[in-house]
CSV table of C-alpha atoms in Angstrom, one decimal:
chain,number,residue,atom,x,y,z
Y,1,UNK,CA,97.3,-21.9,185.2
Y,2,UNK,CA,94.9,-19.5,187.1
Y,3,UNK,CA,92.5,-21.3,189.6
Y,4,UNK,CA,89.6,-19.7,189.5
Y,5,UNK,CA,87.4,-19.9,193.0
Y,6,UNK,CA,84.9,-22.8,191.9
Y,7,UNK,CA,87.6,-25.0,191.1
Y,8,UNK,CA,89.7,-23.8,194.2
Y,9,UNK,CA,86.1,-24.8,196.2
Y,10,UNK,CA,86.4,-27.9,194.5
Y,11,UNK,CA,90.0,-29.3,195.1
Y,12,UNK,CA,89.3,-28.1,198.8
Y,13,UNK,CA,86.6,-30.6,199.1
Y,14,UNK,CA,88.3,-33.3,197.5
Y,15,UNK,CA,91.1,-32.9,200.0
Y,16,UNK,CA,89.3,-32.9,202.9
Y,17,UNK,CA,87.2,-35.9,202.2
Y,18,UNK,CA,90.3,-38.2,201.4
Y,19,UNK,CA,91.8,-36.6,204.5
Y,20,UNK,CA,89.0,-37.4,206.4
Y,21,UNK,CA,88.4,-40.9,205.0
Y,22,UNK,CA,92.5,-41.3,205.6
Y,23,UNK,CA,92.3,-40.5,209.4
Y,24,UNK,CA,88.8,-42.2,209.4
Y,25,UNK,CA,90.2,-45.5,208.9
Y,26,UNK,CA,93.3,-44.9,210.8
Y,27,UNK,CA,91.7,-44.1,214.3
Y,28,UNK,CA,88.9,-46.8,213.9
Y,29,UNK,CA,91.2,-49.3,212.9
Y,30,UNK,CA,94.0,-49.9,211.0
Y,31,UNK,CA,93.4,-53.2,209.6
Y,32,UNK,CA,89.8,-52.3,208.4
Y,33,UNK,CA,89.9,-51.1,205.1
Y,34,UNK,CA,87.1,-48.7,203.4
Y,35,UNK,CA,88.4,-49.4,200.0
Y,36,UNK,CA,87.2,-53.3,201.5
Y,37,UNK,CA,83.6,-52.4,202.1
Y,38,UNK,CA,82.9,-49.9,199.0
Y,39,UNK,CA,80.1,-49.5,196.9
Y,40,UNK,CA,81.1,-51.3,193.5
Y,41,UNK,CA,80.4,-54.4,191.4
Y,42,UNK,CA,80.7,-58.1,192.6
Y,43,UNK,CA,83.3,-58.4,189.7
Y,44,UNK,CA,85.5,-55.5,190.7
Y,45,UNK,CA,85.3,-56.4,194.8
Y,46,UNK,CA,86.6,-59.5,193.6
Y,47,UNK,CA,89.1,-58.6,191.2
Y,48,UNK,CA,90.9,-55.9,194.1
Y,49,UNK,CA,90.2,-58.2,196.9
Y,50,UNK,CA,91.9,-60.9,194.9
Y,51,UNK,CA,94.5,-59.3,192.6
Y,52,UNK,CA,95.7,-61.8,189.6
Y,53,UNK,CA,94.5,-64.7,192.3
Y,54,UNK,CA,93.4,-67.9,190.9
Y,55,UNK,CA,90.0,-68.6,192.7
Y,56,UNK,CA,89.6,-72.9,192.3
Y,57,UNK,CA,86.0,-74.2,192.5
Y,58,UNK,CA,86.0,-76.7,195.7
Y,59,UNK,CA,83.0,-78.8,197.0
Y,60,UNK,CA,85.5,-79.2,200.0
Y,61,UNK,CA,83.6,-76.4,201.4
Y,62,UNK,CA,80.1,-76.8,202.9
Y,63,UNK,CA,77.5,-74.3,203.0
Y,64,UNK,CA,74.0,-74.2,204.9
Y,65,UNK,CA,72.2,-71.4,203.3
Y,66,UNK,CA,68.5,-71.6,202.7
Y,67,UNK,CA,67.2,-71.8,199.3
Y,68,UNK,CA,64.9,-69.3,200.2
Y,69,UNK,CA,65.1,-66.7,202.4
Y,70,UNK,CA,62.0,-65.3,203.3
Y,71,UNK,CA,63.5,-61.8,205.4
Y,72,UNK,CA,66.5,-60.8,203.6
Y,73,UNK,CA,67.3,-58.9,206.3
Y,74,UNK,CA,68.4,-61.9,208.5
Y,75,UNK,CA,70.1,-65.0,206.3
Y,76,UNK,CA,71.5,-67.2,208.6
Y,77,UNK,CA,74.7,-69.0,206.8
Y,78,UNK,CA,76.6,-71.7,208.6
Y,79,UNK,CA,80.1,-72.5,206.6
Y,80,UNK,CA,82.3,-75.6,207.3
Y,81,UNK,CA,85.1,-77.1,205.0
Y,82,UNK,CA,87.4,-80.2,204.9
Y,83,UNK,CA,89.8,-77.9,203.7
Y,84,UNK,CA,93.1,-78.0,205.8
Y,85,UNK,CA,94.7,-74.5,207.2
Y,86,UNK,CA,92.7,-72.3,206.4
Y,87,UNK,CA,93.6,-69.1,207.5
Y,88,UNK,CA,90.3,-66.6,206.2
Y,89,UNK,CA,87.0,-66.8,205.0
Y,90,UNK,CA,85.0,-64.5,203.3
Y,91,UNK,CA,81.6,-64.1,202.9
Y,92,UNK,CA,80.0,-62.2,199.4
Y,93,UNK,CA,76.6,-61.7,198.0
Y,94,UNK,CA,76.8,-60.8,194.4
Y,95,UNK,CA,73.8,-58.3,194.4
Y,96,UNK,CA,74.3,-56.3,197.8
Y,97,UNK,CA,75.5,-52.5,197.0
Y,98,UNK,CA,78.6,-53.7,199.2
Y,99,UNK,CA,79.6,-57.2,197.5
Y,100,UNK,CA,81.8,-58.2,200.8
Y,101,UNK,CA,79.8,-58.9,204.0
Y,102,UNK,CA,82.4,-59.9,205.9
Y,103,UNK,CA,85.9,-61.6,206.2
Y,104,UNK,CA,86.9,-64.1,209.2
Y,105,UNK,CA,90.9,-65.0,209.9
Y,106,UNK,CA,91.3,-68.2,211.9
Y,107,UNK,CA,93.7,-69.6,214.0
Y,108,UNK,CA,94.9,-73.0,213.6
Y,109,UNK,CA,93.3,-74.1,217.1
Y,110,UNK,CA,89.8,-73.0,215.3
Y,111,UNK,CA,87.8,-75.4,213.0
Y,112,UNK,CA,87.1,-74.3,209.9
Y,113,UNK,CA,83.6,-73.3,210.5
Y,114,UNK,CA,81.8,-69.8,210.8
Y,115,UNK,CA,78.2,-69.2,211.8
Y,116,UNK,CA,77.1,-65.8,210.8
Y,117,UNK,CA,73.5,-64.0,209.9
Y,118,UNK,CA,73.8,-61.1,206.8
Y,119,UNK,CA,71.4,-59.2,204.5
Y,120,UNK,CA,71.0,-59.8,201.2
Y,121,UNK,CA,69.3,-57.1,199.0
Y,122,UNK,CA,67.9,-59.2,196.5
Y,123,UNK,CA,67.9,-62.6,195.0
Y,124,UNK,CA,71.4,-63.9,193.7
Y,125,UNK,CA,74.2,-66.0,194.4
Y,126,UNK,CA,76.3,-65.9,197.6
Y,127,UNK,CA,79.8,-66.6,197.1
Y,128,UNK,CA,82.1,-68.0,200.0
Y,129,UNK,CA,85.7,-67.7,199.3
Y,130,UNK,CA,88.3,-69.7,201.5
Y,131,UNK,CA,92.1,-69.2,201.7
Y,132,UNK,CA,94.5,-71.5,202.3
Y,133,UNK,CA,98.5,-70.2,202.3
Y,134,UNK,CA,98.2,-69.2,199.0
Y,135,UNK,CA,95.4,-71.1,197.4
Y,136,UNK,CA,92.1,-69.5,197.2
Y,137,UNK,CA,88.8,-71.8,197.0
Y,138,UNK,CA,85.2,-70.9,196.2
Y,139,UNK,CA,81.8,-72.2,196.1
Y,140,UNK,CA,78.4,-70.3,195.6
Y,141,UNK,CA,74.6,-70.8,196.1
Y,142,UNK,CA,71.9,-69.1,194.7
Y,143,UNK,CA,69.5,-67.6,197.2
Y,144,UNK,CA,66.2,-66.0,196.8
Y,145,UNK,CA,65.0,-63.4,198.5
Y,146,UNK,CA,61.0,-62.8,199.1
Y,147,UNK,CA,61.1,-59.8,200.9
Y,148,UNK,CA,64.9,-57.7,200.3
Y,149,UNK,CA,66.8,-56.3,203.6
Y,150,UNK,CA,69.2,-53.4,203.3
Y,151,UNK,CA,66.8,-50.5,204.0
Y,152,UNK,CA,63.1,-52.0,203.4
G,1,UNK,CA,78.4,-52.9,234.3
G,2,UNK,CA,78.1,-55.9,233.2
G,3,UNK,CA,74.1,-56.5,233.2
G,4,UNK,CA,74.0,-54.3,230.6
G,5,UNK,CA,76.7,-55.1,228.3
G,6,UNK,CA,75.3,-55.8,224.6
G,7,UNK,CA,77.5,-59.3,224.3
G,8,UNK,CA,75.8,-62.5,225.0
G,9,UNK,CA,78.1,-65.3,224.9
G,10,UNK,CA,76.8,-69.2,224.9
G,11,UNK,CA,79.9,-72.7,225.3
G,12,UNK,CA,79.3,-76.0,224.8
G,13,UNK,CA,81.4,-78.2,224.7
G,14,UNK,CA,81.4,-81.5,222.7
G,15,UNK,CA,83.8,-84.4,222.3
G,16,UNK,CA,85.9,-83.7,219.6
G,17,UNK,CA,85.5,-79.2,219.5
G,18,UNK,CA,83.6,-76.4,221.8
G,19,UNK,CA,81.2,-74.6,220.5
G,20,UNK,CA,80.7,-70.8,221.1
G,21,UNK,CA,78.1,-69.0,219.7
G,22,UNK,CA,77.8,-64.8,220.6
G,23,UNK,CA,74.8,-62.5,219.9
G,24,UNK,CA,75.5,-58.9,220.1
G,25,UNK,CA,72.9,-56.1,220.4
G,26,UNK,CA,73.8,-53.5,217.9
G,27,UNK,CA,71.8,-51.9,215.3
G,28,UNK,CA,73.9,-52.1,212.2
G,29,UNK,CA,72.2,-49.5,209.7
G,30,UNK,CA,73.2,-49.4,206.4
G,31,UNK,CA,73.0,-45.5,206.3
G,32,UNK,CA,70.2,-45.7,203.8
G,33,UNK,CA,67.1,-46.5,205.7
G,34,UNK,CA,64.9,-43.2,206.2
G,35,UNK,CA,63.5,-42.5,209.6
G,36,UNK,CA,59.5,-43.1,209.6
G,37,UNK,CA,58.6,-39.6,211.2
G,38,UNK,CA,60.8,-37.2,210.1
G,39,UNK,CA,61.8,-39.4,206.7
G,40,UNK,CA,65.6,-38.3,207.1
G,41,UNK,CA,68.3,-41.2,206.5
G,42,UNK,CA,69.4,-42.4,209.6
G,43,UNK,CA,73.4,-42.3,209.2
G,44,UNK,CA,75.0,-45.5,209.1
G,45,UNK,CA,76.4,-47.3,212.3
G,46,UNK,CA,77.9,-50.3,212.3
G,47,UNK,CA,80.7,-52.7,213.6
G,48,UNK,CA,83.4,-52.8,211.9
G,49,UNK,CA,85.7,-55.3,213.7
G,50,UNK,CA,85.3,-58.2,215.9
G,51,UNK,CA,87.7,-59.6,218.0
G,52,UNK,CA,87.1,-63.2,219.4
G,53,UNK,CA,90.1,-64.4,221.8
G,54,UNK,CA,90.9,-67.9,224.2
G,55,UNK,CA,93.0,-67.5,226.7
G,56,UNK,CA,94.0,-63.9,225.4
G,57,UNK,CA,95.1,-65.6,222.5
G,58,UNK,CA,93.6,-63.8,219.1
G,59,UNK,CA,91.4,-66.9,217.4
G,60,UNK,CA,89.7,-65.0,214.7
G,61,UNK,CA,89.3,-61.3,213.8
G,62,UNK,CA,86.4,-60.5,211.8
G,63,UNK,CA,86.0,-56.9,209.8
G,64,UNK,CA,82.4,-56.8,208.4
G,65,UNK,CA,80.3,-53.7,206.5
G,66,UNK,CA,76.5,-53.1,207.3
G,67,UNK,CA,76.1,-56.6,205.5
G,68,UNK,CA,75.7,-58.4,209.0
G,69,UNK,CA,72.5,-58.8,210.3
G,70,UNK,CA,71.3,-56.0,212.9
G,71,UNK,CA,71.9,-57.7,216.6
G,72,UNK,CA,75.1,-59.5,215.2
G,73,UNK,CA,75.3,-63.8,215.5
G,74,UNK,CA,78.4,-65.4,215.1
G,75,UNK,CA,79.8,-69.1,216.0
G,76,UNK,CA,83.2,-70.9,216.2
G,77,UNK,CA,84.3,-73.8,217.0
G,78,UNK,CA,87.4,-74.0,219.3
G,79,UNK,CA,90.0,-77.6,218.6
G,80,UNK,CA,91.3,-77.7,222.0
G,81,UNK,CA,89.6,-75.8,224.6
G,82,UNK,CA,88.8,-77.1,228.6
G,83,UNK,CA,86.6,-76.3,231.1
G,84,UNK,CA,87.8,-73.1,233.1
G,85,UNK,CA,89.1,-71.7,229.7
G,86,UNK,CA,88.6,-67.7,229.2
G,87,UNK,CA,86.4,-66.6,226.0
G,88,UNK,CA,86.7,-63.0,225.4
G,89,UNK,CA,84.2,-61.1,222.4
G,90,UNK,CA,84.9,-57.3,221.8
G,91,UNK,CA,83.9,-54.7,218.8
G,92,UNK,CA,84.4,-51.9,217.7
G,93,UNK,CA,81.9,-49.6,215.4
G,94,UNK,CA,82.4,-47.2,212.9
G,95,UNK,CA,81.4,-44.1,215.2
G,96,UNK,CA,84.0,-45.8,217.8
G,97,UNK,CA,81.7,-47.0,220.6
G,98,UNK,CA,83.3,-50.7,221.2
G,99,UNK,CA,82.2,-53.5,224.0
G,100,UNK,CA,84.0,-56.4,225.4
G,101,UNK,CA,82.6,-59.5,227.4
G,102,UNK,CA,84.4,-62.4,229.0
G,103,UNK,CA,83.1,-65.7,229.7
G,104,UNK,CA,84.2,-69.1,231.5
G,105,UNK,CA,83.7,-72.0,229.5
G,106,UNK,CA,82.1,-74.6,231.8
């Protein structure tokens, strides 16, 4: 198959992007994952965050989250759960370009309780998942947001 | 150094947990926000890991995207943590600036 010097161009620049997105990752940190914080869908961040997971619906865990959030650039969440050892929390708002605002690993000696501020693009729900060995736990609130964050 | 480092850290503690609650001054852009006099994007910087130890000992790791607020807030609660006990916040960003700040529970 002859390559002809637009595709050649082409396969160049895919190369060196994955290359530099490889490395990227690699020097910053190795645990934090781009693939983690892409642009996608709430429903595919969840379903390659959680692979063939079984997510339980639990009013074990407690959320302070206005109802409104006037600035969505600063939503103060407080998260607290009766759930025992739980070992990460994540934090996801359905609407925001990246789904996953954050995830939090805990060490035993640490209640289960996170105090964070995030922004949420527009109006929707806000999804906080829990872990626990391997059970996975979830509750959600619906938020809305008067004036949006993420760029403004 | 350490006027100026961008990690405020705040203890308390209480009968039955400790609680420590750290504001960091960092920007976080998203990447997508245009600057209002030249109207380029300003690139994205943010962290992208934060490390909260006691005693040395790693408590909780966070990884977050440019979802966080800009000038980070975060709060734990410690189990078992006395007076003269070492708290130590750092981060790293995604253009690999990083900060670290200790502090003495009282």
């Amino acid at each position: 198959m002859q390559i002809n010097r637009r595709q050649f161009i082409k396969n160049l620049l895919t190369t060196s992007v994955s290359v530099a997105l490889l490395s990227f990752s690699k020097i910053s940190l190795g645990k934090w994952l781009v693939s983690d914080f892409s642009h996608r869908s709430i429903d595919i961040t969840l379903k390659e965050l959680f692979p063939n997971k079984t997510i339980q619906n639990s009013r074990k865990i407690k959320l302070k989250l206005p109802k409104t959030a006037e600035n969505g650039n600063v939503v103060p969440i407080t998260i607290s759960s009766s759930i025992d050892n739980i070992d990460t929390i994540y934090i996801l708002s359905e609407k925001n370009p990246v789904p996953l605002i954050a995830k939090f690993t805990l060490d035993p000696n640490l209640e289960a309780y996170i105090g964070a501020r995030f922004k949420m693009q527009e109006s929707c729900d806000v999804i906080v998942i829990v872990k626990a060995g391997d059970d996975f736990y979830q509750t959600r609130q619906y938020v809305k947001v008067t004036i949006g964050g993420c760029g403004g | 150094m350490a006027n100026r480092s961008t990690i405020k850290i705040r203890s308390k503690r209480f009968s039955e947990h400790t609680l420590v609650r750290t504001l960091i001054a960092h920007a976080m852009e998203t990447g997508k926000r245009k600057d209002q006099e030249s109207g380029d994007l300003i690139p994205a910087h943010f962290i992208q890991t934060l490390s909260f130890k006691h005693n040395d000992k790693l408590l909780s790791e966070c990884q977050m995207g440019f979802g966080i607020s800009k000038n980070p807030f975060f709060s734990f609660k410690i189990k078992q943590a006395n007076a003269g006990d070492k708290i130590t916040i750092s981060w790293l960003d995604n253009l690999g600036f990083s900060d670290s700040k200790d502090h003495i529970i009282q």
